[in-house]
Protein backbone atom coordinates (compact mmCIF):
# COMPACT_ATOMS: atom_id res chain seq x y z
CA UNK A 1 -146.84 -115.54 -207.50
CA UNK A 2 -146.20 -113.14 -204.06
CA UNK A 3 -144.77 -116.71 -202.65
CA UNK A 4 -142.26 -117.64 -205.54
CA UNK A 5 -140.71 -113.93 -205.50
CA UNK A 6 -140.31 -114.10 -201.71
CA UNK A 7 -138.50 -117.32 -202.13
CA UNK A 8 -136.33 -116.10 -204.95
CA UNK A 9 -135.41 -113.02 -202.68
CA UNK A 10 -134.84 -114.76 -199.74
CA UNK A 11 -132.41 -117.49 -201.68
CA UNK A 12 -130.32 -114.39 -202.98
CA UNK A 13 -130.18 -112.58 -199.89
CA UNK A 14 -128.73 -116.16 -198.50
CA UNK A 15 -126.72 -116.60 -201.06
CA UNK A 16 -125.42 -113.15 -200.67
CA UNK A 17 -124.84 -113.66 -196.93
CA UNK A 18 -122.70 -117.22 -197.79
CA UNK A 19 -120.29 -114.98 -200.56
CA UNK A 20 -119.63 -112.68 -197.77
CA UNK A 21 -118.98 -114.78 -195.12
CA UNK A 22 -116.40 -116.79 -197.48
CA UNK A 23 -114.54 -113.80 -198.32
CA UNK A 24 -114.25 -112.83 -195.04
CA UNK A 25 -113.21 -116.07 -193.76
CA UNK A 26 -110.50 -116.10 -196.60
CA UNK A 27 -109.04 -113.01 -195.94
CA UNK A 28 -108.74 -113.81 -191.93
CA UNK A 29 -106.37 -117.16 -193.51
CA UNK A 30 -104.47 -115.02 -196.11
CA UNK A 31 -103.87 -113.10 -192.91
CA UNK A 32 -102.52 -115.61 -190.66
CA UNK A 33 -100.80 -117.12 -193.36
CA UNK A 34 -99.10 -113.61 -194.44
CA UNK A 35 -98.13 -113.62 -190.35
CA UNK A 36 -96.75 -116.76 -190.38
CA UNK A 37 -94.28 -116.02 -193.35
CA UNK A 38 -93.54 -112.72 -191.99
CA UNK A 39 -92.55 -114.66 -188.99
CA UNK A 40 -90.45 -117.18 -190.49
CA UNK A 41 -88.51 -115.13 -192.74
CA UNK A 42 -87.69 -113.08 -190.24
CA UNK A 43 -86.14 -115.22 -188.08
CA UNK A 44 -84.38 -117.26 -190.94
CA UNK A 45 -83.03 -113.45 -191.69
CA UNK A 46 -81.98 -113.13 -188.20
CA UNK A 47 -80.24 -116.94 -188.15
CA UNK A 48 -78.12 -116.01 -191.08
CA UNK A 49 -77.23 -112.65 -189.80
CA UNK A 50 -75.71 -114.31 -186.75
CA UNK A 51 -74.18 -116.72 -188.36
CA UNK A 52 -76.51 -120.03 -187.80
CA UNK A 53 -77.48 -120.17 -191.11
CA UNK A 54 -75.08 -119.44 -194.44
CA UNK A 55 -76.25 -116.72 -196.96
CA UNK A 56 -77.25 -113.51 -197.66
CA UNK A 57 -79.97 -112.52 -195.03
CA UNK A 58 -82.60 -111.00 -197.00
CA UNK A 59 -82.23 -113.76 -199.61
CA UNK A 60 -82.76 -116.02 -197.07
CA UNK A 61 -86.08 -114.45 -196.07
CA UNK A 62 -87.35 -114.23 -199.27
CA UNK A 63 -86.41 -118.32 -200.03
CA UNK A 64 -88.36 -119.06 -196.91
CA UNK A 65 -91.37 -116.80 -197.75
CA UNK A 66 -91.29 -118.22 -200.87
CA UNK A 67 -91.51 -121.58 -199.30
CA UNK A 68 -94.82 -119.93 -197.13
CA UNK A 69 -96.18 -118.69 -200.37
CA UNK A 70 -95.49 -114.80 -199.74
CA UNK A 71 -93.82 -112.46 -201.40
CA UNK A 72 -90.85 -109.65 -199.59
CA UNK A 73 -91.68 -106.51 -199.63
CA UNK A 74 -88.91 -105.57 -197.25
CA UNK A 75 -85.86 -106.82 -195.53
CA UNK A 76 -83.81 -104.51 -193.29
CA UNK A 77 -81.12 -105.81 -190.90
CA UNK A 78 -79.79 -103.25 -188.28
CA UNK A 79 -76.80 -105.19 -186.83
CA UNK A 80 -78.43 -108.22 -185.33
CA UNK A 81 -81.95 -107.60 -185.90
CA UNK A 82 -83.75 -108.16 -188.92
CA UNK A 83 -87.11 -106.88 -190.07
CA UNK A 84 -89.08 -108.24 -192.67
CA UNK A 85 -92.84 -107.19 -194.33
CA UNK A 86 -94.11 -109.39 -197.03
CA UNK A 87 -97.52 -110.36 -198.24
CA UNK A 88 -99.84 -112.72 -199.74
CA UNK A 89 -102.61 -112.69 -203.03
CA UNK A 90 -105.22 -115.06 -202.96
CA UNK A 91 -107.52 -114.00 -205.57
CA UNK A 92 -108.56 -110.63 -205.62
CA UNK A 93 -107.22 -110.29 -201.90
CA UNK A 94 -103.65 -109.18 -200.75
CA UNK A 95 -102.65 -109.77 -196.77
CA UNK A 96 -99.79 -107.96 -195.62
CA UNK A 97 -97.70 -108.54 -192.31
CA UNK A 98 -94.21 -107.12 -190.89
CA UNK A 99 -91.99 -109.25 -188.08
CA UNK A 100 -88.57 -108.80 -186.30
CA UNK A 101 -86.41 -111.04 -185.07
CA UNK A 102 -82.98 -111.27 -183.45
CA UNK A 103 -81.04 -112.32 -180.67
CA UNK A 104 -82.84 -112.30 -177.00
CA UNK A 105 -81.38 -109.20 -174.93
């Protein structure tokens, strides 16, 4: 019987070990995914603030996050430069990133 409850154990403690190591894996994507929108609607922001792009530029952001399945948290534009924090759910998790963009100086 000593055999079967070290097998049992060492299955959970594996399949514990696999849970974790998907979570964690998951959040680094929600991560880079919440960067990547950041960084998108930030620069769409910045395009329509100089003039590239039509629109309001914080309702541009939040189209194109939308598109990069993110949410705005925050759009500020301070003459030419916009700055822009969203973030992402997946599940129970929530990844959060911020990004500027503007004209080169």
């Amino acid at each position: 019987m000593s055999g079967v409850a070290t097998a049992i154990s060492v299955m959970v403690a594996a399949g514990t070990l696999m849970a974790g190591a998907i979570v964690i894996g998951e959040a680094g994507v929600m991560s880079q995914r919440a960067a990547g929108a950041a960084d998108a609607a930030a620069l769409a922001a910045a395009d329509t603030v100089t003039g590239v792009i039509p629109g309001d530029p914080c309702a541009r952001a939040g189209d194109v996050a939308a598109a990069n399945g993110a949410v705005v948290d925050s759009c500020v534009v301070d003459g030419a430069i916009a700055s822009v924090t969203v973030h992402v759910r997946g599940g129970v998790l929530t990844a959060a990133a911020r990004a500027r963009a503007g004209p080169p100086e």
